[in-house]
Each structure stands twice: as structure tokens, then as C-alpha cells.
């Protein structure tokens, strides 16, 4: 059921999360001591995590035998840099894991939906105590067994300058062996432990899945990373009968994620490339979504659609690295704006360069110097915590940090496209921004 | 290409304005697929449908039982919705052409995908 999480890349079972080690002020020996204390100070949390992990494994095995598969997934850590939406899910995850531990003990094989779990989170205080009791029982049994493990460590930031990852990994490994009697096996361990030390936190966890959640069973060939595609689709507010267009659909990843999760929309994808369209068609067929998604061979700067006929546009604007983007991004946005209904939504994945371009081309009436300092920093917003700011335009639910009210005017790239919110995401090697705009009724320039 | 999609497409050849709609449909290969019936979805699409265009296309394809216009209280008329569902979503043109009524320009439909890319001379700059 954890596999149903659509926006998470990798999941970990959290053992410990602490403030970072202050490498600068302590001597090397002292830091080593502190690292050892990670294990020795609180063996309980290690054992708890391991037993939860075991139970989750067992349940997964049961369920999969039930469904006649015999893969035995281990579970995996969610990277902190995986995107803001994923962060929220991570904290929910830890609670959910405890919830589910209890639920599975009581009700076997019930299908959990994400919503159900969220509502059960409210009752966590009471349930936590019950879980503790059960976990202790389980932990008692487990500490006798032989468990092979391996520690994978990552060090960066200040502490990375003092220690190498191998050193820290070895220390933790030795501490674990001393504390619990587990055996180290570097090749094929039962249990893998990830430790991450940097300037922001110190974290230890057990990975949950061997394969990242981003590799979907229903997508044959992914273009855009499917977690980002899903996140974009979820920002778009798709409802029953909504006309959703992706005018540069490529292999159709965004439309696939959207149609899978919100099957009641009307989805159309367009691309200029035959090979991409063929790939998209294959993907649609493999996912069984041919009926839900229509494909067109058209150009994004000349959409054969009447003005104001589309409700939602979601698109991954080519960054210019993998595919040639022969047209100007402004031209593209103009055409998108033309076909969009008033009140419609656009969600775009932009490279940092594109984003800067768009910010700069709007608000040409504003003095450059006051704009320069403000708009040069990307405004990163922690997800889903909208800070309501008084705003002149009623249509915009602005989630900007304080003092940026003037900036929202500066930032509209085109008369009627008003930026709503945006999130910085990581695509692995590069960063990008998911930007959401709404078309307002006040026509612009 | 479903008829619902055809209903939304208009010609974007240079100089062609509102007379670029609807595109005249010619089909050499048509397929009928069963699609899961979702009454809510169909009901929401009805207001967006350009009826004249739909009827013209349906006639070209010799479809029977096509409602001529939305009935009063169509949202609850299951019979009507089912007929519309069939016309809009279950009929698929696999091979054929779309023609701009104003300029005469032909756009081919191949493997269900209409190709509406214009040459450089035809684009509106």
C-alpha cells in the first residue's frame, strides 16, 4: 500500500533524526564518540525500527504471496532533495508506518487508501502507546536472532570535511555489532541502514523499497520523472469533464499520471515529433489508457483550437538540453494563454533559466533596480502551507512570503496569466521549478 | 481521433478566422470501441459540444441514432447520455482527412492521430 504513494521517490523507515553534529567545535575523537552514541544512547529506537521493518516485510510477503508474486521488497529512503511535496509525505509516512503496523496486526489484508490513513493519524497518541507494547514484544524476540546488516553512509557539509563516509560507516557498524550482536555483511545483508550526515540534519533510516517508487508499473517508457508528473497534475485541479491539454507531451508521462489518478478528465496530448507520439501511443496502450487520452500531431505555437477552449494546460517545457526547443518560450506561453479559458490553470515545469526569463519579461514598467534584487532569488515555498497575504487580485491565492505583494505584479509574464505558486524541485542532476498560473479576467497589455 | 476531439479542432491556417471551423471530416477507416460509460463526464461535455459540427461529422460517418440537440433535463436522461457517449467517445477515426473549409487545406489522420503541422508559409506570424 505504500506503493500507492505517487509523489514519493524513495521511502525510508526513520530510526533517528537529530540536529547536525557541530563538526567545527569538537575534536575528531569527540565527534567519533557522538557518532557512536547514535547507536548506544538509544538502542530502543533501533530495535523498534528493525521490528517494524520486519513486520512490514512479512506483511508485504504475505500480501504478495496472496497475489502470486514472490519479489521481496526492501524499503527505501526518501531523499531530502526530492522535492518539496515529497517532504510533507515523508513526515506523514513515519506516522503512517506506525499506524499501519497496528492496523495490520488487527485486521488482516485490508486495503488501505491514503485518505483513510490520514484520518487515522489524528488518533496517534493513544495508538502509539499500544504500538510500543507490541513492538517491545516483537523486539524481544528479534534481538536474539542473527541479523546481517550493512551501513551505507553519506557525509557532506562541514562534517564531510572531517570524516569520510567510510569512516563513519565503520564506526556505526562496529557500534551496532557491539550493541545488538548483529553481523556485518557487505555483500548481501538482510538489513540495510542508511546514514546521512550533513549541515542540516543527522539522519539514520532503513530503506523500504529496493526499486524507487518513481518507476511505475503502468508506464512503459518514462520521459519526465513520474513523481514530478504526478505532482504537477495534482496542482492542476482536475475535475470531472475538465479539458486537460499537454501541448508538448513527449512520451505522455504527465497525461498518464493524471489520467490514472483523475480518470474523469478529458485528456489531449500534442507533439511535433512522430517518434515521441509513437512512444506515447505505446505507453497509452501499455497502461490501458488509449481511450482516455487523445493524441494530436500539432505544434504548440499553432494550436488548432479556438481561443478559450481549454480548461487546464500542464506541460514540461523542454529545457533545451535533451530536445531542441526551436521556439521562444514567450511565444509558447502566448499560444497557451490564448487557448486557455478565463479562470483556467497552467502548470509548467520550467528550467531555472526559463523561469528567470519569464520573470524578467513581465513588468517592464517597473524600475529595474528594485526588481533586480528581489526576483533574483528563487522564492522557495515549503509545500502546502499557504500563508494568506492580502492581495489585490481575488483570483490569486498567493503563497508568497512577506513583503512580496508588489512582486506578484512584476512577475506576470503576460497580461492575464497570474502566477499562483511555485515549487523548486530536483530532477536528479538539475533543478527546476513547477510553476502554476491562473488566467485572470483582467486582460493585460 | 474521437468525434469529441474533432468537435474541438479548428483550422489555424494563415488568414483563416472563424470560418476555419468545423474541419470537414473524411474517414477511410473507422473503429467503434466500447468505452466505460461515465454519465457525469458526458453530462459535463454536452454544454461544450458544437452541435452543427457534431451532426455534420456524424452524418459523414453514417452514424445512426445521433441526438439532434440536447434534450430538456439531459443530465438525468440516461438514454440521451448513452447515445451521446457513443457518438462522442466510442467512434474512432483511424484513417482519413480533415479539411479546412476556408482554405481547402487537407490534414491527414493516420493511426488515429491527426497531423496538423503547417508549413512555414502557412503559419501565421
Coordinates of C-alpha atoms in Angstrom, one line a residue:
Chain A
X1 CA 0.0 0.0 0.0
X2 CA 2.9 2.3 0.5
X3 CA 3.5 1.8 -3.2
X4 CA 0.4 3.9 -3.9
X5 CA 2.3 7.0 -2.9
X6 CA 2.6 8.9 -6.1
X7 CA 4.8 11.8 -5.3
X8 CA 7.4 10.0 -3.2
X9 CA 10.6 8.8 -4.8
X10 CA 12.1 6.6 -2.2
X11 CA 10.9 5.8 1.3
X12 CA 12.8 5.1 4.5
X13 CA 11.9 4.0 7.9
X14 CA 13.3 6.6 10.2
X15 CA 15.4 5.4 13.1
X16 CA 16.8 8.7 14.2
X17 CA 16.8 12.2 13.2
X18 CA 19.0 14.7 15.1
X19 CA 20.5 18.1 14.8
X20 CA 23.7 18.1 12.9
X21 CA 26.9 17.3 14.6
X22 CA 28.8 20.5 15.2
X23 CA 32.0 19.4 13.5
X24 CA 33.8 22.7 13.8
X25 CA 33.8 23.0 17.5
X26 CA 34.7 19.5 18.6
X27 CA 37.7 17.4 18.1
X28 CA 37.7 14.4 15.9
X29 CA 37.7 12.0 18.8
X30 CA 34.7 13.7 20.3
X31 CA 32.8 13.5 17.2
X32 CA 33.5 9.8 16.8
X33 CA 32.2 9.4 20.3
X34 CA 29.0 11.3 19.3
X35 CA 28.6 9.1 16.3
X36 CA 28.8 6.0 18.5
X37 CA 26.3 7.5 20.8
X38 CA 23.8 7.5 17.9
X39 CA 23.7 3.8 18.5
X40 CA 24.4 3.3 22.2
X41 CA 22.3 6.2 23.6
X42 CA 19.0 4.8 22.4
X43 CA 19.1 1.2 21.3
X44 CA 15.4 1.1 21.7
X45 CA 14.7 3.2 18.6
X46 CA 17.0 1.0 16.6
X47 CA 15.2 -2.1 17.7
X48 CA 11.8 -0.6 17.2
X49 CA 12.6 0.4 13.7
X50 CA 14.0 -3.0 12.8
X51 CA 11.0 -4.8 14.1
X52 CA 8.6 -2.5 12.3
X53 CA 10.6 -3.1 9.2
X54 CA 10.4 -6.9 9.7
X55 CA 6.7 -6.7 10.2
X56 CA 6.2 -4.6 7.1
X57 CA 8.4 -7.1 5.2
X58 CA 6.4 -10.0 6.4
X59 CA 3.1 -8.3 5.5
X60 CA 4.4 -7.5 2.1
X61 CA 5.5 -11.1 1.6
X62 CA 2.1 -12.4 2.7
X63 CA 0.3 -10.0 0.5
X64 CA 2.4 -10.8 -2.4
X65 CA 2.1 -14.5 -2.0
X66 CA -1.5 -13.7 -1.9
X67 CA -1.2 -12.0 -5.3
X68 CA 1.2 -14.6 -6.5
X69 CA 4.3 -12.6 -6.8
X70 CA 7.4 -13.5 -4.9
X71 CA 9.5 -10.4 -5.0
X72 CA 10.6 -9.4 -1.5
X73 CA 10.9 -5.7 -1.5
X74 CA 13.0 -3.9 1.0
X75 CA 12.0 -0.4 1.7
X76 CA 14.0 2.6 0.9
X77 CA 14.8 6.2 1.9
X78 CA 13.2 9.3 0.6
X79 CA 15.9 11.8 -0.4
X80 CA 15.6 15.2 1.2
X81 CA 16.2 16.8 -2.1
X82 CA 13.4 15.1 -3.8
X83 CA 11.1 18.0 -3.9
X84 CA 9.0 19.9 -1.5
X85 CA 5.9 17.8 -1.8
X86 CA 7.8 14.7 -1.1
X87 CA 8.9 16.3 2.2
X88 CA 5.4 16.5 3.5
X89 CA 4.8 12.9 2.6
X90 CA 7.9 11.8 4.5
X91 CA 6.7 13.1 7.9
X92 CA 3.3 11.6 7.3
X93 CA 5.0 8.4 6.3
X94 CA 6.6 7.8 9.6
X95 CA 3.4 8.2 11.4
X96 CA 1.6 6.1 8.9
X97 CA 4.0 3.3 9.3
X98 CA 3.3 3.1 12.9
X99 CA -0.4 3.3 12.2
X100 CA -0.2 0.5 9.7
X101 CA 1.8 -1.6 12.0
X102 CA -1.0 -1.6 14.4
X103 CA -3.8 -1.9 11.8
X104 CA -2.2 -4.9 10.2
X105 CA -1.9 -6.7 13.5
X106 CA -5.6 -6.3 14.0
X107 CA -7.1 -6.5 10.5
X108 CA -5.6 -8.7 8.0
X109 CA -5.1 -7.7 4.5
X110 CA -7.4 -4.7 4.4
X111 CA -6.8 -2.4 1.5
X112 CA -5.8 0.9 2.9
X113 CA -6.3 4.1 1.0
X114 CA -4.2 7.1 1.5
X115 CA -7.2 9.1 2.8
X116 CA -8.1 6.5 5.4
X117 CA -4.6 6.6 6.8
X118 CA -4.6 10.3 7.0
X119 CA -7.7 10.4 9.1
X120 CA -6.4 7.7 11.4
X121 CA -3.4 9.9 12.1
X122 CA -5.5 12.0 14.4
X123 CA -5.7 9.3 17.0
X124 CA -2.0 8.7 17.1
X125 CA -1.3 9.4 20.7
X126 CA -3.3 6.6 22.1
X127 CA -2.3 4.2 19.4
X128 CA 1.4 5.0 19.8
X129 CA 1.3 3.5 23.2
X130 CA -0.3 0.4 22.0
X131 CA 2.2 0.1 19.3
X132 CA 5.0 0.5 21.8
X133 CA 3.8 -2.5 23.7
X134 CA 3.5 -4.6 20.6
X135 CA 6.9 -3.5 19.4
X136 CA 8.5 -4.4 22.6
X137 CA 7.1 -7.9 22.3
X138 CA 8.4 -8.2 18.8
X139 CA 11.7 -6.6 19.6
X140 CA 12.3 -9.0 22.5
X141 CA 12.0 -11.9 20.1
X142 CA 14.2 -10.4 17.4
X143 CA 17.2 -9.3 19.4
X144 CA 18.0 -13.0 19.7
X145 CA 18.1 -13.6 16.1
X146 CA 21.1 -13.2 13.8
X147 CA 20.7 -10.3 11.6
X148 CA 23.2 -9.3 8.9
X149 CA 23.4 -5.7 8.1
X150 CA 25.3 -3.1 6.1
X151 CA 25.7 0.5 6.8
X152 CA 25.7 3.0 3.9
X153 CA 26.8 6.3 4.9
X154 CA 26.9 9.7 3.3
X155 CA 28.7 12.7 4.7
X156 CA 28.6 16.2 3.4
X157 CA 28.9 19.7 4.5
X158 CA 31.1 20.6 7.5
X159 CA 31.3 17.1 8.9
X160 CA 32.1 15.8 5.4
X161 CA 35.4 17.7 5.6
X162 CA 36.4 16.0 8.8
X163 CA 35.4 12.4 8.1
X164 CA 34.9 10.2 5.1
X165 CA 31.7 8.3 4.7
X166 CA 33.6 5.0 5.1
X167 CA 35.0 6.1 8.5
X168 CA 31.6 7.0 9.9
X169 CA 30.0 3.9 8.4
X170 CA 32.6 1.7 10.0
X171 CA 32.1 3.3 13.4
X172 CA 28.4 2.9 13.3
X173 CA 28.8 -0.6 12.1
X174 CA 31.1 -1.5 15.0
X175 CA 28.7 0.2 17.4
X176 CA 25.8 -1.8 16.1
X177 CA 27.7 -5.0 16.3
X178 CA 28.6 -4.3 19.9
X179 CA 25.2 -3.2 20.9
X180 CA 23.0 -5.8 19.2
X181 CA 25.3 -8.6 18.2
X182 CA 24.3 -8.3 14.5
X183 CA 26.8 -9.4 11.9
X184 CA 28.1 -7.2 9.2
X185 CA 27.7 -8.5 5.6
X186 CA 28.8 -6.1 2.9
X187 CA 27.6 -8.2 0.0
X188 CA 24.1 -9.4 0.7
X189 CA 22.8 -8.1 4.0
X190 CA 19.3 -8.6 5.4
X191 CA 19.1 -5.1 6.6
X192 CA 20.5 -2.1 5.0
X193 CA 21.0 1.1 7.1
X194 CA 21.3 4.5 5.5
X195 CA 23.0 7.2 7.5
X196 CA 23.2 10.7 6.2
X197 CA 25.2 13.4 7.9
X198 CA 25.3 17.0 6.7
X199 CA 24.9 20.5 7.8
X200 CA 21.1 20.4 8.2
X201 CA 20.5 17.1 10.0
X202 CA 21.8 13.8 11.1
X203 CA 19.6 11.0 9.9
X204 CA 19.5 7.2 10.1
X205 CA 17.0 5.1 8.4
X206 CA 16.1 1.8 6.8
X207 CA 15.2 1.8 3.2
X208 CA 11.8 0.5 2.3
X209 CA 11.8 -0.5 -1.3
X210 CA 14.5 -1.8 -3.5
X211 CA 13.2 0.0 -6.5
X212 CA 12.4 3.6 -6.4
X213 CA 8.6 4.3 -6.3
X214 CA 9.0 6.5 -9.2
X215 CA 9.3 3.6 -11.6
X216 CA 5.6 2.9 -12.2
X217 CA 4.2 -0.4 -13.2
X218 CA 1.9 1.2 -15.7
X219 CA 4.4 3.3 -17.6
X220 CA 6.4 1.6 -20.2
X221 CA 8.9 4.3 -21.1
X222 CA 9.0 7.3 -18.8
X223 CA 10.0 10.6 -20.1
X224 CA 9.7 13.0 -17.3
X225 CA 10.2 11.6 -13.8
X226 CA 6.8 10.3 -12.9
X227 CA 6.8 11.7 -9.3
X228 CA 7.1 15.2 -10.8
X229 CA 4.5 14.5 -13.4
X230 CA 2.1 13.4 -10.7
X231 CA 2.9 16.4 -8.6
X232 CA 2.2 18.7 -11.5
X233 CA -1.1 17.0 -12.2
X234 CA -2.2 17.3 -8.6
X235 CA -1.6 21.1 -8.7
X236 CA -3.8 21.5 -11.7
X237 CA -7.1 20.9 -10.0
X238 CA -8.5 18.4 -12.5
X239 CA -12.2 17.7 -12.1
X240 CA -14.9 15.7 -13.9
X241 CA -15.0 16.7 -17.6
X242 CA -12.1 19.1 -17.4
X243 CA -10.3 19.5 -20.8
X244 CA -6.6 19.0 -20.0
X245 CA -4.1 19.7 -22.7
X246 CA -0.4 18.9 -22.7
X247 CA 0.9 20.6 -25.9
X248 CA 4.4 19.2 -25.6
X249 CA 3.5 15.8 -24.3
X250 CA 6.6 13.8 -25.5
X251 CA 6.1 10.3 -24.2
X252 CA 2.9 11.3 -22.4
X253 CA 4.1 10.8 -18.8
X254 CA 2.2 13.8 -17.4
X255 CA -1.1 12.7 -19.1
X256 CA -0.6 9.2 -18.0
X257 CA -0.1 10.1 -14.3
X258 CA -3.1 12.5 -14.5
X259 CA -5.4 10.1 -16.2
X260 CA -4.5 7.3 -13.8
X261 CA -5.3 9.4 -10.8
X262 CA -8.1 11.5 -12.1
X263 CA -9.8 9.4 -14.8
X264 CA -12.7 11.8 -15.2
X265 CA -10.9 14.4 -17.2
X266 CA -10.7 14.7 -21.0
X267 CA -7.0 14.5 -21.9
X268 CA -5.4 15.6 -25.1
X269 CA -1.7 15.4 -25.8
X270 CA 0.2 17.0 -28.6
X271 CA 3.7 16.8 -30.0
X272 CA 5.5 17.6 -33.2
X273 CA 7.7 14.5 -33.2
X274 CA 6.5 11.3 -34.8
X275 CA 8.8 9.2 -32.6
X276 CA 7.6 10.8 -29.4
X277 CA 4.0 10.3 -30.4
X278 CA 4.6 6.7 -31.2
X279 CA 6.3 6.2 -27.9
X280 CA 3.3 7.9 -26.2
X281 CA 0.9 5.7 -28.0
X282 CA 2.8 2.6 -26.8
X283 CA 2.7 4.0 -23.3
X284 CA -1.0 4.6 -23.5
X285 CA -1.6 1.1 -24.8
X286 CA 0.5 -0.5 -22.1
X287 CA -1.3 1.4 -19.4
X288 CA -4.7 0.7 -20.9
X289 CA -5.4 4.4 -21.2
X290 CA -5.9 4.7 -25.0
X291 CA -9.5 5.7 -24.5
X292 CA -8.8 8.4 -22.0
X293 CA -6.1 10.3 -23.8
X294 CA -6.2 11.6 -27.3
X295 CA -3.1 12.4 -29.3
X296 CA -2.5 15.1 -31.9
X297 CA 0.4 16.0 -34.1
X298 CA 0.4 19.7 -33.7
X299 CA 2.8 22.5 -32.8
X300 CA 2.5 24.2 -29.5
X301 CA 2.8 27.6 -31.1
X302 CA 0.0 27.0 -33.5
X303 CA -2.7 25.1 -31.7
X304 CA -5.6 24.2 -33.9
X305 CA -8.0 25.1 -31.1
X306 CA -10.4 28.0 -30.8
X307 CA -9.4 30.6 -28.2
X308 CA -10.5 30.0 -24.7
X309 CA -11.4 26.4 -25.3
X310 CA -9.1 24.6 -22.8
X311 CA -9.5 24.3 -19.1
X312 CA -6.1 23.2 -18.0
X313 CA -2.7 23.1 -19.5
X314 CA 0.1 21.0 -17.9
X315 CA 3.4 20.9 -19.6
X316 CA 7.0 20.1 -19.2
X317 CA 8.8 22.8 -21.2
X318 CA 11.8 21.3 -22.9
X319 CA 14.9 22.7 -21.2
X320 CA 16.8 22.7 -24.5
X321 CA 19.2 20.0 -23.3
X322 CA 17.6 16.9 -24.5
X323 CA 15.3 18.3 -27.1
X324 CA 15.6 21.3 -29.3
X325 CA 13.2 24.0 -28.4
X326 CA 13.1 25.9 -31.6
X327 CA 10.6 28.4 -30.5
X328 CA 10.8 31.1 -27.9
X329 CA 9.3 30.3 -24.6
X330 CA 7.3 33.5 -24.7
X331 CA 5.7 32.6 -28.0
X332 CA 4.8 29.2 -26.5
X333 CA 3.2 30.8 -23.5
X334 CA 1.3 33.3 -25.6
X335 CA -0.4 30.5 -27.5
X336 CA -1.1 28.6 -24.3
X337 CA -2.7 31.7 -22.9
X338 CA -4.8 32.2 -26.0
X339 CA -6.5 28.8 -25.8
X340 CA -7.0 28.8 -22.1
X341 CA -10.4 29.6 -20.6
X342 CA -10.6 32.5 -18.2
X343 CA -10.1 31.0 -14.8
X344 CA -8.1 28.2 -16.3
X345 CA -4.9 26.8 -14.8
X346 CA -1.5 26.3 -16.3
X347 CA 1.1 24.2 -14.6
X348 CA 4.6 24.2 -16.1
X349 CA 7.9 22.6 -15.4
X350 CA 10.4 25.3 -16.1
X351 CA 14.2 25.3 -16.1
X352 CA 15.7 28.0 -13.9
X353 CA 16.7 29.9 -17.0
X354 CA 13.2 29.9 -18.4
X355 CA 11.8 31.0 -15.1
X356 CA 14.1 33.9 -14.9
X357 CA 13.2 34.8 -18.5
X358 CA 9.6 34.9 -17.7
X359 CA 10.0 36.9 -14.6
X360 CA 12.1 39.5 -16.4
X361 CA 9.9 40.0 -19.4
X362 CA 6.8 40.9 -17.4
X363 CA 6.6 44.2 -15.6
X364 CA 8.7 46.2 -18.0
X365 CA 7.2 49.3 -16.5
X366 CA 8.9 48.6 -13.2
X367 CA 12.3 50.1 -12.4
X368 CA 15.0 47.6 -12.9
X369 CA 17.0 48.0 -9.7
X370 CA 14.2 47.4 -7.3
X371 CA 13.2 44.4 -9.3
X372 CA 16.7 43.0 -9.6
X373 CA 17.4 42.2 -6.0
X374 CA 14.0 40.7 -5.3
X375 CA 13.5 38.5 -8.2
X376 CA 16.9 37.1 -8.5
X377 CA 16.4 34.7 -5.6
X378 CA 14.1 31.9 -6.3
X379 CA 11.2 32.0 -3.9
X380 CA 11.1 28.6 -2.4
X381 CA 7.9 27.8 -0.7
X382 CA 7.5 24.9 1.7
X383 CA 4.7 23.0 0.3
X384 CA 1.1 23.3 1.1
X385 CA 1.4 25.8 3.8
X386 CA -0.2 28.8 2.1
X387 CA 0.4 32.0 4.0
X388 CA -2.6 34.1 3.2
X389 CA -1.4 37.5 2.2
X390 CA -3.7 40.4 1.5
X391 CA -3.8 40.5 -2.3
X392 CA -5.4 42.8 -4.7
X393 CA -6.4 40.2 -7.2
X394 CA -9.1 37.9 -5.9
X395 CA -8.3 35.1 -8.2
X396 CA -4.8 34.5 -6.9
X397 CA -4.3 32.6 -3.7
X398 CA -0.9 33.8 -3.2
X399 CA 1.6 31.9 -1.1
X400 CA 4.5 34.2 -1.2
X401 CA 6.5 35.2 1.9
X402 CA 6.0 38.7 3.3
X403 CA 6.6 41.9 1.5
X404 CA 6.3 40.5 -1.9
X405 CA 3.0 41.9 -2.8
X406 CA 4.4 44.2 -5.4
X407 CA 6.4 41.4 -6.8
X408 CA 3.4 39.4 -7.9
X409 CA 2.6 42.2 -10.3
X410 CA 6.1 42.2 -11.6
X411 CA 6.0 38.5 -12.1
X412 CA 3.1 38.1 -14.5
X413 CA 4.7 37.2 -17.8
X414 CA 1.7 38.1 -19.8
X415 CA -1.3 40.2 -19.2
X416 CA -3.7 37.8 -17.9
X417 CA -1.6 34.9 -16.6
X418 CA -1.2 35.4 -12.9
X419 CA 1.3 33.3 -11.1
X420 CA -0.2 31.4 -8.2
X421 CA 2.6 29.4 -6.6
X422 CA 5.7 27.6 -7.5
X423 CA 8.0 24.9 -6.1
X424 CA 11.6 24.2 -6.6
X425 CA 12.1 20.5 -7.4
X426 CA 15.1 18.4 -8.1
X427 CA 15.3 16.2 -11.2
X428 CA 18.4 14.4 -10.0
X429 CA 21.2 16.3 -11.7
X430 CA 19.4 19.5 -12.4
X431 CA 16.9 21.6 -10.6
X432 CA 13.7 23.0 -11.9
X433 CA 10.6 24.8 -10.9
X434 CA 7.0 23.7 -11.0
X435 CA 5.0 26.9 -11.7
X436 CA 1.3 27.3 -11.6
X437 CA -0.6 30.2 -13.2
X438 CA -4.2 31.1 -13.5
X439 CA -5.8 33.1 -16.2
X440 CA -7.5 36.1 -14.8
X441 CA -10.3 38.0 -16.3
X442 CA -8.4 41.3 -16.4
X443 CA -6.9 41.4 -19.9
X444 CA -3.4 42.7 -19.9
X445 CA -1.3 44.5 -22.3
Chain B
X1 CA -9.4 10.5 -33.2
X2 CA -12.7 10.7 -31.4
X3 CA -15.6 12.9 -32.5
X4 CA -15.3 14.8 -29.3
X5 CA -11.8 15.8 -30.3
X6 CA -12.9 16.6 -33.8
X7 CA -15.5 18.9 -32.3
X8 CA -12.8 20.9 -30.7
X9 CA -10.4 21.3 -33.5
X10 CA -10.4 24.3 -35.8
X11 CA -8.2 25.4 -38.6
X12 CA -5.2 27.6 -37.9
X13 CA -4.1 28.2 -41.5
X14 CA -3.0 31.8 -42.1
X15 CA -5.7 34.2 -42.6
X16 CA -8.5 31.8 -41.7
X17 CA -10.5 33.1 -38.9
X18 CA -13.8 31.7 -37.5
X19 CA -14.6 30.2 -40.8
X20 CA -11.9 27.7 -40.1
X21 CA -14.3 25.7 -38.1
X22 CA -15.5 23.0 -38.3
X23 CA -13.0 20.9 -40.2
X24 CA -14.6 18.7 -42.7
X25 CA -14.1 15.1 -41.8
X26 CA -13.5 12.3 -44.3
X27 CA -12.8 8.8 -43.0
X28 CA -11.5 5.8 -44.7
X29 CA -11.1 3.7 -41.6
X30 CA -13.3 3.9 -38.6
X31 CA -13.4 1.8 -35.5
X32 CA -16.0 1.5 -32.7
X33 CA -14.6 0.8 -29.3
X34 CA -16.6 0.2 -26.2
X35 CA -15.7 2.8 -23.6
X36 CA -16.8 2.8 -20.0
X37 CA -19.9 5.0 -19.6
X38 CA -19.5 7.8 -17.1
X39 CA -22.7 9.8 -17.1
X40 CA -21.2 12.7 -15.1
X41 CA -18.4 13.1 -17.7
X42 CA -20.8 13.0 -20.6
X43 CA -23.2 15.5 -18.9
X44 CA -20.3 17.9 -18.5
X45 CA -19.2 17.7 -22.1
X46 CA -22.6 18.4 -23.5
X47 CA -22.5 22.2 -23.0
X48 CA -19.2 22.3 -24.8
X49 CA -20.4 20.5 -27.9
X50 CA -20.8 22.4 -31.1
X51 CA -23.9 20.6 -32.4
X52 CA -23.8 21.5 -36.0
X53 CA -20.2 20.3 -36.3
X54 CA -21.0 17.1 -34.5
X55 CA -24.0 16.3 -36.6
X56 CA -22.1 17.0 -39.8
X57 CA -19.3 14.7 -38.7
X58 CA -21.7 12.0 -37.5
X59 CA -23.6 12.2 -40.9
X60 CA -20.3 11.8 -42.8
X61 CA -19.6 8.6 -40.8
X62 CA -23.2 7.4 -41.3
X63 CA -23.9 7.1 -37.6
X64 CA -27.4 6.2 -36.6
X65 CA -29.3 7.4 -33.6
X66 CA -27.5 10.7 -33.1
X67 CA -29.5 13.1 -31.0
X68 CA -30.1 16.3 -32.8
X69 CA -29.8 18.6 -29.8
X70 CA -29.7 18.4 -26.0
X71 CA -33.0 17.4 -24.5
X72 CA -34.5 19.3 -21.6
X73 CA -33.0 17.9 -18.4
X74 CA -30.4 16.0 -20.3
X75 CA -28.3 15.5 -17.2
X76 CA -30.6 12.9 -16.0
X77 CA -31.7 11.4 -19.3
X78 CA -29.6 8.2 -19.3
X79 CA -30.8 7.2 -22.8
X80 CA -29.7 10.6 -24.2
X81 CA -26.4 10.4 -22.3
X82 CA -25.7 7.0 -23.5
X83 CA -26.3 7.9 -27.1
X84 CA -24.0 10.9 -26.8
X85 CA -21.4 8.8 -25.1
X86 CA -21.4 6.5 -28.0
X87 CA -21.1 9.3 -30.6
X88 CA -18.5 11.3 -28.8
X89 CA -16.3 8.7 -27.3
X90 CA -16.8 5.3 -28.9
X91 CA -16.4 6.1 -32.5
X92 CA -12.8 6.5 -33.5
X93 CA -11.5 7.7 -36.9
X94 CA -8.2 5.8 -37.6
X95 CA -7.5 6.9 -41.1
X96 CA -8.9 9.8 -43.0
X97 CA -8.6 13.5 -43.5
X98 CA -9.7 16.8 -42.1
X99 CA -10.2 19.7 -44.4
X100 CA -10.2 23.4 -43.6
X101 CA -13.5 24.7 -45.0
X102 CA -12.0 28.1 -45.9
X103 CA -8.6 27.3 -47.4
X104 CA -9.2 23.7 -48.6
X105 CA -6.0 22.6 -46.9
X106 CA -6.1 18.9 -46.1
X107 CA -4.8 17.4 -42.8
X108 CA -4.2 13.7 -42.8
X109 CA -5.3 11.4 -39.9
X110 CA -3.1 8.4 -39.5
X111 CA -3.3 5.7 -36.8
X112 CA -5.9 7.8 -35.1
X113 CA -3.6 10.8 -34.8
X114 CA -4.4 13.9 -36.9
X115 CA -1.4 15.7 -38.3
X116 CA -2.0 19.4 -38.3
X117 CA 1.5 20.7 -38.6
X118 CA 1.7 23.6 -41.0
X119 CA 4.5 24.5 -43.4
X120 CA 6.3 27.7 -42.8
X121 CA 4.4 29.6 -45.5
X122 CA 1.1 28.7 -43.9
X123 CA 1.9 29.8 -40.4
X124 CA 0.5 33.0 -39.0
X125 CA 3.4 35.1 -37.9

